[in-house]
mmCIF file of C-alpha atoms in Angstrom:
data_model
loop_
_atom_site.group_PDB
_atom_site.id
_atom_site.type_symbol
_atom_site.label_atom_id
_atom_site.label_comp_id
_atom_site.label_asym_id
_atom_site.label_seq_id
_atom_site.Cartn_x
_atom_site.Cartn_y
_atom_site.Cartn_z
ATOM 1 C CA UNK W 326 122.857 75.735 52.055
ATOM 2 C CA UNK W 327 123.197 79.124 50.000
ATOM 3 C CA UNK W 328 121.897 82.270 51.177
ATOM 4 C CA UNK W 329 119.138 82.024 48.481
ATOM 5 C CA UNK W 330 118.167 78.491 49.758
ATOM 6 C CA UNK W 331 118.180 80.444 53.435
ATOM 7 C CA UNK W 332 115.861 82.882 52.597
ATOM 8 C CA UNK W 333 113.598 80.943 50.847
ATOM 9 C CA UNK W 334 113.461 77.819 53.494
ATOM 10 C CA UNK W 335 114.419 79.329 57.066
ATOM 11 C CA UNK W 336 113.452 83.131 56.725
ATOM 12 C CA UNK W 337 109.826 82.968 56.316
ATOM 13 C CA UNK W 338 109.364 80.722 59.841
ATOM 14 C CA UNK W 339 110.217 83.821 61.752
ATOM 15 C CA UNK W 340 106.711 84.778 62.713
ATOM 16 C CA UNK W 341 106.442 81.079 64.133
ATOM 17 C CA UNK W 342 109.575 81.224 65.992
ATOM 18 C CA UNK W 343 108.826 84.551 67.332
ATOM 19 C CA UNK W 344 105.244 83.890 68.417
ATOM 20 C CA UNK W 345 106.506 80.437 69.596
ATOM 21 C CA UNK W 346 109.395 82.540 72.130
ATOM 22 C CA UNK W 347 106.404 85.245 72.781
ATOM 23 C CA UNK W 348 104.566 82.728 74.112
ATOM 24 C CA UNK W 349 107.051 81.287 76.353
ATOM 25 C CA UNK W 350 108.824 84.468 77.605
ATOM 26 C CA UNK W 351 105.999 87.082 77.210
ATOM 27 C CA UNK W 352 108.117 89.708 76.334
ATOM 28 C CA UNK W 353 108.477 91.037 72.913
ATOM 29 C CA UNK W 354 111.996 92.354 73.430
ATOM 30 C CA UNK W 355 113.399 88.852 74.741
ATOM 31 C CA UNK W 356 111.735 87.139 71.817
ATOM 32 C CA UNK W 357 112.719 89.160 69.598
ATOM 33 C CA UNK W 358 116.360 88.589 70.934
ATOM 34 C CA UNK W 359 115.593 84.666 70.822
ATOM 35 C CA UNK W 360 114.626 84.578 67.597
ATOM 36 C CA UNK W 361 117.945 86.230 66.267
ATOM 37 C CA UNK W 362 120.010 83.881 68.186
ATOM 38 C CA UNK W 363 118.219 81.139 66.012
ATOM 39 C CA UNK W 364 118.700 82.241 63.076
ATOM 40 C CA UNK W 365 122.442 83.080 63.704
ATOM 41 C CA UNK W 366 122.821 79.201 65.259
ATOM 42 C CA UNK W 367 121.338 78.122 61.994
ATOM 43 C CA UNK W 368 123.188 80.116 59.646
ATOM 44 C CA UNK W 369 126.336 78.721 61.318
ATOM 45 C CA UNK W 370 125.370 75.815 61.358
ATOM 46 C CA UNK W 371 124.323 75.842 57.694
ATOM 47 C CA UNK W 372 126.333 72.693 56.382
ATOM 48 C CA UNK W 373 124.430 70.295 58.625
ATOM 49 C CA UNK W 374 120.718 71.644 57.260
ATOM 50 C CA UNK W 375 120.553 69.467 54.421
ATOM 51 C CA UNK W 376 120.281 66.275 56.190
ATOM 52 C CA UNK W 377 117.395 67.653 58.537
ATOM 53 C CA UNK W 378 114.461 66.188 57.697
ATOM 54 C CA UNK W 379 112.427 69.322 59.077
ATOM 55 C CA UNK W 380 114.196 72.404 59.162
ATOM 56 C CA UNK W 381 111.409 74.617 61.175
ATOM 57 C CA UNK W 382 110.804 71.472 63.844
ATOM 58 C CA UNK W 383 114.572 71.947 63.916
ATOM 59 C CA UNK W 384 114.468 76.255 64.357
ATOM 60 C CA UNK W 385 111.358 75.589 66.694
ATOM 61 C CA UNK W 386 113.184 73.666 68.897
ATOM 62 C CA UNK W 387 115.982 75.693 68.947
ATOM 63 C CA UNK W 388 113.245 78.505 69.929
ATOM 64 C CA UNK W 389 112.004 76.755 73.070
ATOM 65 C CA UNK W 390 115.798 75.859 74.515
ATOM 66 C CA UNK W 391 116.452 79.544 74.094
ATOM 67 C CA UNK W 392 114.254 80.802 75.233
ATOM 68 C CA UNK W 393 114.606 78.684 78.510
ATOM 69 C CA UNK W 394 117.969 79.435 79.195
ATOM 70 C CA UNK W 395 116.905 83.255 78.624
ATOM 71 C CA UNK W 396 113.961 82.417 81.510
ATOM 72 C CA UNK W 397 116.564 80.823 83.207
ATOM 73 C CA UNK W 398 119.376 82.854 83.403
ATOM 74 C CA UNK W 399 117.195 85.509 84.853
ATOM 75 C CA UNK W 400 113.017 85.003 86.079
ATOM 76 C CA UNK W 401 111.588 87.910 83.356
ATOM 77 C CA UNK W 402 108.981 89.944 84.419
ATOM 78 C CA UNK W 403 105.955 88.898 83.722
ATOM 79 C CA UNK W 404 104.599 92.168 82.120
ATOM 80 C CA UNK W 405 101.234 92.862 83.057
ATOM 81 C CA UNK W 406 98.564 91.520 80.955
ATOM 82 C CA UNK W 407 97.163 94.906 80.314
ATOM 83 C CA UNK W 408 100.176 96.372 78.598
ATOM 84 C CA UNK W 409 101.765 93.098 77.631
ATOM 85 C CA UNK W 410 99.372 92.254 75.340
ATOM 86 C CA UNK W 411 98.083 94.481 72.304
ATOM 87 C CA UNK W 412 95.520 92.737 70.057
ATOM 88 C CA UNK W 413 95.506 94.272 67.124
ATOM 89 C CA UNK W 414 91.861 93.209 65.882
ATOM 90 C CA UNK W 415 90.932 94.459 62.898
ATOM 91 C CA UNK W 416 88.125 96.414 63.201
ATOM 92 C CA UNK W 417 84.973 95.389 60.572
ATOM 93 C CA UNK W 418 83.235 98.430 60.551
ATOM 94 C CA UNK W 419 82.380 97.029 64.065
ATOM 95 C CA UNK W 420 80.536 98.639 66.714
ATOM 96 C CA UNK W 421 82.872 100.167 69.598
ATOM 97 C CA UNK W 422 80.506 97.807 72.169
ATOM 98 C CA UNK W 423 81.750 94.380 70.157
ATOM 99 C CA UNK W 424 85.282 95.395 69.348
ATOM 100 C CA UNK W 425 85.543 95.733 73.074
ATOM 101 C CA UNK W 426 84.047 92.767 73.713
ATOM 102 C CA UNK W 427 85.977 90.957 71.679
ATOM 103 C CA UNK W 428 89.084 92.752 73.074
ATOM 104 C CA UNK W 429 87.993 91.721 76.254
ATOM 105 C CA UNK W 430 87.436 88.177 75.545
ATOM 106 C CA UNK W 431 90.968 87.629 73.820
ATOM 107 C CA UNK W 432 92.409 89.155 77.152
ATOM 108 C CA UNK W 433 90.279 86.537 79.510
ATOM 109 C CA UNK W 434 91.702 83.254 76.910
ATOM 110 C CA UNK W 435 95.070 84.715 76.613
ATOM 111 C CA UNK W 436 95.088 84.699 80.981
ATOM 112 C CA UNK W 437 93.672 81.240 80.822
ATOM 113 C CA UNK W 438 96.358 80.064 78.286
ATOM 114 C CA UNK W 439 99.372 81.925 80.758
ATOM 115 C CA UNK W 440 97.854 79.419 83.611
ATOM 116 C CA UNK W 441 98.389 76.443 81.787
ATOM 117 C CA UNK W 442 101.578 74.510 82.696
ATOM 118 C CA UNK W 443 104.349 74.725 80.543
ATOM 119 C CA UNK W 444 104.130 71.926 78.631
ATOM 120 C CA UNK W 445 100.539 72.139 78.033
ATOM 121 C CA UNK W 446 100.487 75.963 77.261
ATOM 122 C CA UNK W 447 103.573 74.817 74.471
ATOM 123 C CA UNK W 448 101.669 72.040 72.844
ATOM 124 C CA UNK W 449 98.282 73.775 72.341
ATOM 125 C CA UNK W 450 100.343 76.799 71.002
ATOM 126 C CA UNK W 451 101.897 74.695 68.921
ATOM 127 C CA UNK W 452 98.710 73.067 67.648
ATOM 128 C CA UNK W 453 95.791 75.446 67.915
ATOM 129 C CA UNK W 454 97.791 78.178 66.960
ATOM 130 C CA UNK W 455 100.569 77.038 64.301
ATOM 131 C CA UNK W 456 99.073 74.581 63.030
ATOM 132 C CA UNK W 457 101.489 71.936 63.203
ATOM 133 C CA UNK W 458 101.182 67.987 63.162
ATOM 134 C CA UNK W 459 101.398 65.662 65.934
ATOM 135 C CA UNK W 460 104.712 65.163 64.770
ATOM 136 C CA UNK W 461 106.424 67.770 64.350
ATOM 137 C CA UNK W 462 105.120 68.491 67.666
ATOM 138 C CA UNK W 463 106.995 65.325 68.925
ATOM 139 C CA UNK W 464 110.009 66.419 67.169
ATOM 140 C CA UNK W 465 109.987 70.445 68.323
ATOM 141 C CA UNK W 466 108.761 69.252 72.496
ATOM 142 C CA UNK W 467 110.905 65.712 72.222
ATOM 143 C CA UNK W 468 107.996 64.577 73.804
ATOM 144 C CA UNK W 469 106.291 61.198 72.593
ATOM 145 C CA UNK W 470 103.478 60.715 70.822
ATOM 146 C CA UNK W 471 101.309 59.773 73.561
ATOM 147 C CA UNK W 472 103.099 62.682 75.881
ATOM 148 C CA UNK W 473 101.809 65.068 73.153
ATOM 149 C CA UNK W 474 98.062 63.894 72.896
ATOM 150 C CA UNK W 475 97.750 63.437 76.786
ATOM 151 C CA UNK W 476 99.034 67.448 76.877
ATOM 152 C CA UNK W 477 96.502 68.438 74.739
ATOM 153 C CA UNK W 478 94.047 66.666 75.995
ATOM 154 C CA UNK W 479 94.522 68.017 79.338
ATOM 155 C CA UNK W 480 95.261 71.508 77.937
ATOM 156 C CA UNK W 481 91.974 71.977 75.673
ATOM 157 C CA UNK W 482 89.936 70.728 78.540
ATOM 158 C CA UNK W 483 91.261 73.054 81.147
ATOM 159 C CA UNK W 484 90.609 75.458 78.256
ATOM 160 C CA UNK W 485 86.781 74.098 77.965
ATOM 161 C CA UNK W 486 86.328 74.250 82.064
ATOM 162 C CA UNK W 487 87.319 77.447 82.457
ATOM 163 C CA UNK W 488 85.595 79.148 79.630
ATOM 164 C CA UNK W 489 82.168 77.181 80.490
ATOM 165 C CA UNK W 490 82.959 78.743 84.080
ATOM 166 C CA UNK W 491 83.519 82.177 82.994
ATOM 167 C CA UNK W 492 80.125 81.799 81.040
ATOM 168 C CA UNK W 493 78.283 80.561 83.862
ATOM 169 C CA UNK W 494 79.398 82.698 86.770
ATOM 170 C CA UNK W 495 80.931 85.482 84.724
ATOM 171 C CA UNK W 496 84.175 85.278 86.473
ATOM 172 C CA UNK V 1348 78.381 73.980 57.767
ATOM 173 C CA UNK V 1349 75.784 71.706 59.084
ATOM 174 C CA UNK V 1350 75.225 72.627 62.807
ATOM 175 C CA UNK V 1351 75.461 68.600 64.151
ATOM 176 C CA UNK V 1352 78.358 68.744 61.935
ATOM 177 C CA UNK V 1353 80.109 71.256 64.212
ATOM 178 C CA UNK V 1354 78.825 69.647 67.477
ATOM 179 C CA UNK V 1355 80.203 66.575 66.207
ATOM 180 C CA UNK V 1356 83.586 67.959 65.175
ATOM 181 C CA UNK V 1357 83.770 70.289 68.657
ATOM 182 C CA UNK V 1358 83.321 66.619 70.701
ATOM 183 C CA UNK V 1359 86.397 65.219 68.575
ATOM 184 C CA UNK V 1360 88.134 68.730 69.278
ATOM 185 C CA UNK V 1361 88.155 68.213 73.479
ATOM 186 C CA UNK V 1362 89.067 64.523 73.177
ATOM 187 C CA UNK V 1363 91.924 65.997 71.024
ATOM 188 C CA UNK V 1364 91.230 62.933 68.040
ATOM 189 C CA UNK V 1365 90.514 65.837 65.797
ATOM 190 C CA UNK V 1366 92.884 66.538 62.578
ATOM 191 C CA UNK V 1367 94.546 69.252 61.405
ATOM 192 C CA UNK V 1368 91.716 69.658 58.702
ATOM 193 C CA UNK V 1369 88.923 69.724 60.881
ATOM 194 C CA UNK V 1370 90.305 71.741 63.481
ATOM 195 C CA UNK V 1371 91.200 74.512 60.619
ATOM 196 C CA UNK V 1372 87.189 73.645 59.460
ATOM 197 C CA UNK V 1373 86.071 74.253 63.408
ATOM 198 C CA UNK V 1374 88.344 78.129 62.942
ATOM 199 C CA UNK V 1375 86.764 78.569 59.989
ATOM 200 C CA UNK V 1376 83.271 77.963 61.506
ATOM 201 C CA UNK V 1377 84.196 79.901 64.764
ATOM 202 C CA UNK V 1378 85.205 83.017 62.919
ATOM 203 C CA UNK V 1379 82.389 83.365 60.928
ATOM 204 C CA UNK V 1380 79.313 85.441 62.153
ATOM 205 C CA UNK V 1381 76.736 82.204 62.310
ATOM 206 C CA UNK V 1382 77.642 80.791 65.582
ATOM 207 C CA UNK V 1383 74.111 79.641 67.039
ATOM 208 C CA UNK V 1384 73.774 80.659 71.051
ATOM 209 C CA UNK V 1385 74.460 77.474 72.475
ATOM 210 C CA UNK V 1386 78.111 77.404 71.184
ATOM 211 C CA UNK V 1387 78.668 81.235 71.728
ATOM 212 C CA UNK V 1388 80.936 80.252 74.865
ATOM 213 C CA UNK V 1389 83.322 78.575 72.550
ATOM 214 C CA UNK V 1390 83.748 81.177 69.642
ATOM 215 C CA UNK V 1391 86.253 83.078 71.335
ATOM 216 C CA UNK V 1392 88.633 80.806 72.050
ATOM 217 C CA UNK V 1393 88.314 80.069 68.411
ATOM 218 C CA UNK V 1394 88.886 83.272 67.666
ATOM 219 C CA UNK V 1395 92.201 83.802 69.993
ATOM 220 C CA UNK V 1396 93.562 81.324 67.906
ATOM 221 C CA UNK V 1397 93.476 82.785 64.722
ATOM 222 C CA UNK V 1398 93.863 86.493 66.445
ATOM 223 C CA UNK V 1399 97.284 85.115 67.455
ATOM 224 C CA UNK V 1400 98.092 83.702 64.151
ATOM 225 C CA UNK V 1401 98.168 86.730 62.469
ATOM 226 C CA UNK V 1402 101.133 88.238 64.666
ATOM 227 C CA UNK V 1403 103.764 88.724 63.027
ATOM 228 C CA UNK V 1404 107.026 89.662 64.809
ATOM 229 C CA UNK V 1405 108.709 93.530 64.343
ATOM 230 C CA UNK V 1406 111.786 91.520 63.284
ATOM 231 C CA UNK V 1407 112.450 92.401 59.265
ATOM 232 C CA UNK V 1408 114.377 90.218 56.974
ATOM 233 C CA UNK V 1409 117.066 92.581 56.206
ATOM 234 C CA UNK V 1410 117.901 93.059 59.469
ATOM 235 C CA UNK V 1411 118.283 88.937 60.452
ATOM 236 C CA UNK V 1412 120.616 89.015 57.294
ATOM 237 C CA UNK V 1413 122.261 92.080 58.287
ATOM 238 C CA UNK V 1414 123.581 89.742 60.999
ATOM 239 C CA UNK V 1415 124.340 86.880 59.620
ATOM 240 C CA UNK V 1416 126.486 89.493 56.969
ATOM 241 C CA UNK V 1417 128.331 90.585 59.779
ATOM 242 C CA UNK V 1418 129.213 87.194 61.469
ATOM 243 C CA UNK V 1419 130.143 86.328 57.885
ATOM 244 C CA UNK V 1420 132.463 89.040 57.812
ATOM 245 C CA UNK V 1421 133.858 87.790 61.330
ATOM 246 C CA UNK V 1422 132.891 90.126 63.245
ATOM 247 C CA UNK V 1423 131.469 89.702 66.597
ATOM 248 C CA UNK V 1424 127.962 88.896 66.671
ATOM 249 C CA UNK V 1425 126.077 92.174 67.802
ATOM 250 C CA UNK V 1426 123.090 89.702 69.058
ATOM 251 C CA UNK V 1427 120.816 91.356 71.661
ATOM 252 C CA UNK V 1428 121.043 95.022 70.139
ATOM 253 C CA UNK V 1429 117.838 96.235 72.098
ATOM 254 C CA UNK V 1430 119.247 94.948 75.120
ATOM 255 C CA UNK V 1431 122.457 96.678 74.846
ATOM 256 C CA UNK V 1432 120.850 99.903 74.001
ATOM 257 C CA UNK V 1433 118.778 100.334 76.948
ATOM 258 C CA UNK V 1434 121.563 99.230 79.376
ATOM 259 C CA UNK V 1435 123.632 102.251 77.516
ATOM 260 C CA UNK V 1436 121.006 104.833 77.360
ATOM 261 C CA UNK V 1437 120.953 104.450 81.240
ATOM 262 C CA UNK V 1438 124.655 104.563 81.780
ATOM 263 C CA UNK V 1439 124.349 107.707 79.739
ATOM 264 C CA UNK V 1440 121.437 109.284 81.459
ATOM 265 C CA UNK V 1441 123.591 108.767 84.661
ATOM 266 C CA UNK V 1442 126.250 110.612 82.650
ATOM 267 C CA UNK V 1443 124.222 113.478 81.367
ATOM 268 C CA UNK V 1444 122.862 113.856 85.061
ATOM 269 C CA UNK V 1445 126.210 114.017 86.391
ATOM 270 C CA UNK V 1446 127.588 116.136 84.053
ATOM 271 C CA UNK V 1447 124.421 118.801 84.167
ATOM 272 C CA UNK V 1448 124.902 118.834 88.262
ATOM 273 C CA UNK V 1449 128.788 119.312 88.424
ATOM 274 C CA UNK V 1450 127.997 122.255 85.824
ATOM 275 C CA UNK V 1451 125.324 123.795 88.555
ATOM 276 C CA UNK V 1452 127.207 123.190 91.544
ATOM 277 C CA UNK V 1453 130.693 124.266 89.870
ATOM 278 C CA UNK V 1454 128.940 127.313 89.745
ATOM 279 C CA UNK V 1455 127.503 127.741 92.820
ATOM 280 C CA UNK V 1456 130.950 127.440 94.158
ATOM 281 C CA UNK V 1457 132.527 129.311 91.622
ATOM 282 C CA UNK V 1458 135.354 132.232 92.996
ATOM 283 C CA UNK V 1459 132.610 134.501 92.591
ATOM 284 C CA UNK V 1460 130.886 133.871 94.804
ATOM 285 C CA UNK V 1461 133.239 132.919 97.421
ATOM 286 C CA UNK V 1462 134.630 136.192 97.240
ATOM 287 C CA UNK V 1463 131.906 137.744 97.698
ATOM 288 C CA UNK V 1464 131.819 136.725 101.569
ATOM 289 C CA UNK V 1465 135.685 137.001 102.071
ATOM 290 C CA UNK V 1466 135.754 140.582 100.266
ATOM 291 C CA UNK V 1467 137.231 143.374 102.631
ATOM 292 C CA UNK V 1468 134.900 145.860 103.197
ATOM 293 C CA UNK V 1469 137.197 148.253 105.511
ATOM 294 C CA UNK V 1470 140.659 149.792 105.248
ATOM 295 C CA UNK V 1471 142.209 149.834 108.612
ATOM 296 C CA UNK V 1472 141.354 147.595 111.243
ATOM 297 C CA UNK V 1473 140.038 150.676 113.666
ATOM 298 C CA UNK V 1474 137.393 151.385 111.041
ATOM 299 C CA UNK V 1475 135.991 147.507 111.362
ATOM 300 C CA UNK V 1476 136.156 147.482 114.949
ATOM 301 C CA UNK V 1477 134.025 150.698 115.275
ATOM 302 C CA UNK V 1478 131.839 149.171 112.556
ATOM 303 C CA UNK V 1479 131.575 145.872 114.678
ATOM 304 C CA UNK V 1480 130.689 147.921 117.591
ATOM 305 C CA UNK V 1481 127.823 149.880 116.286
ATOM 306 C CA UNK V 1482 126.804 146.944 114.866
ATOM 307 C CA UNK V 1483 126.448 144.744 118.648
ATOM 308 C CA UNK V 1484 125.126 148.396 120.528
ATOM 309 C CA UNK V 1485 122.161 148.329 118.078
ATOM 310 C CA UNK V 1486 121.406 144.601 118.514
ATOM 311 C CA UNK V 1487 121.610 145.360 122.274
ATOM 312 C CA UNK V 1488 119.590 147.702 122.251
ATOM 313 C CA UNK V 1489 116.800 146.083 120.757
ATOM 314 C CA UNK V 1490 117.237 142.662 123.125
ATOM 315 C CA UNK V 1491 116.937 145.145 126.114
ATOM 316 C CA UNK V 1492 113.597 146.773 124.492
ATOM 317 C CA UNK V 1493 112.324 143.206 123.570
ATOM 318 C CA UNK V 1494 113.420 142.100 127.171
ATOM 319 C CA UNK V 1495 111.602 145.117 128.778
ATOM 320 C CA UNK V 1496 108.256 143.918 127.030
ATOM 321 C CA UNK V 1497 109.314 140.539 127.843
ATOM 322 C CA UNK V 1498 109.243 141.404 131.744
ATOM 323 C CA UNK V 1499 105.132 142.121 131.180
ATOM 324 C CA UNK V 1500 104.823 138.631 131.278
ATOM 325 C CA UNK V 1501 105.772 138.079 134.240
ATOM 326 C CA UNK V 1502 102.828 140.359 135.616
ATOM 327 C CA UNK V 1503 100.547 137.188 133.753
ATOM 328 C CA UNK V 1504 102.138 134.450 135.573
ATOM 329 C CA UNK V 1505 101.716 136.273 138.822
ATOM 330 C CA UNK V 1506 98.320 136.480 137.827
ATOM 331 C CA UNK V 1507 97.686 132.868 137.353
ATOM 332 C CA UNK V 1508 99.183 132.224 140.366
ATOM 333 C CA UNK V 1509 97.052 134.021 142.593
ATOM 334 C CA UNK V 1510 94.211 132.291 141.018
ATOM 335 C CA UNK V 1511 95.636 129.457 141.087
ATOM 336 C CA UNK V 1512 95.959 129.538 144.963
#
């Protein structure tokens, strides 16, 4: 693989990879640290790249075992939700009352998403966020295809319980 | 979008049978302004997941090839460069701390002012002892005038006493 083909193919994933290691480490410094280990590891190991069938299932998995030796090695901090996590909404000519709504709503989903398990949190990440296919989540989680439905299954109606609960008692 | 549509679509959604289409239809729906009521509860989550879509990472291009130039080049990979620099900036505020207090306390200490207590103040050694003496007669004096008002006291306590009994 040239450099050329490397920017063009591998480059462009990093927002994936990095919101991918976000996700899993909560810390931007750590994932930002993740990230470059990837892309080092896949520039070295450049020769091999051709005969992957799916270079960013590849990168993404790469992401995930990083990123658990770096939780690993040491517990990170769990930064606290209120500084951790920045949503930069755009704001649509929007009244101050909504924007902070919606500011507020993004921080209640984003806690419900950090109580997930693991797996589940990964998988609906994955899908609901990213975008990707069943398969590629198989690939990226080695997880099977039924492993991968059941997660997200069990993940999106964890999601649905909690939300209907927050609307009903406001909690 | 049709609103049984969307009901429809939100059923397949929890039962996770939905595809990648229709779940990028349901975002699409979500993140428009006509949600009805009855599915306001659900928007948001919605929402989050396009919010967090559009974060991008602070990493730029030039400076993921700037390290794969270097390991090119052979030289050892500089991975973790934020991590590094905090861990330094504290062994160097420990430095500038150090340095800043041995400057103060040099000169506290400094021959200056040590002299300043070990200076001789008096030529012969007859002159100092007359000096000392003055000195001690005055302090006596004044304990013997505190100790005479002192002795007023006393005239309380026997006081108390007598009332006492």
């Amino acid at each position: 693989m040239s450099l050329e083909q490397f920017k063009n193919n591998v480059l462009p994933v990093k927002d994936k990879l990095f919101r991918f290691a976000y996700r899993l480490l909560n810390d931007e410094a750590e994932a930002k640290d993740v990230v470059q280990e990837v892309f080092i590891k896949v520039w070295n190991k450049r020769a091999g790249l051709n005969d992957l069938k799916n270079t960013e299932a590849w990168c993404m998995t790469l992401t995930k075992n990083l990123s658990y030796d770096k939780l690993k090695s040491k517990r990170v901090k769990t930064t606290d939700p209120l500084d951790g996590h920045h949503f930069q909404i755009e704001t649509r000519n929007e009244s101050p009352y909504k924007s902070t709504e919606l500011k507020d709503a993004m921080g209640k989903i984003n806690e419900l998403m950090r109580g997930l398990p693991d797996k589940q949190r990964q998988v609906v990440h994955l899908r609901d966020v990213d975008g990707f296919s069943y398969k590629e989540i198989c690939d990226i989680m080695k997880l099977d295809m039924n492993q991968v439905k059941i997660n997200l299954f069990r993940a999106r109606k964890s999601l649905r319980d909690n939300l209907l609960k927050i609307n009903a008692y406001g909690i | 979008m049709e609103y049984s549509r969307i009901k429809a679509l939100l059923e397949k959604y929890w039962e996770a049978e939905t595809s990648l289409e229709e779940e990028s239809e349901l975002k699409t729906f979500f993140n428009s302004d006509a949600v009805p009521n009855d599915l306001e509860e659900y928007k948001y989550l919605f929402v989050y997941f396009s919010e967090e879509q559009k974060k991008v990472s602070t990493i730029k291009d030039e400076e993921l090839l700037g390290f794969i130039e270097k390991q090119e080049q052979g030289e050892a990979p500089t991975k973790m460069v934020s991590m590094w620099y905090s861990n330094y900036s504290k062994i160097a505020a420990v430095l500038l701390f150090l340095v800043v207090a041995t400057f103060f306390i040099n000169k506290e200490l400094s021959d200056e002012n040590i002299e300043r207590f070990n200076k001789e103040t008096f030529e012969t050694p007859e002159e100092a002892f007359a000096e000392t003496k003055k000195a001690l007669q005055m302090l006596s004096k004044n304990l013997g005038k505190g100790k005479k008002e002192a002795k007023k006291i006393a005239v309380f306590n026997k006081a108390q006493e007598e009332i006492k009994n």
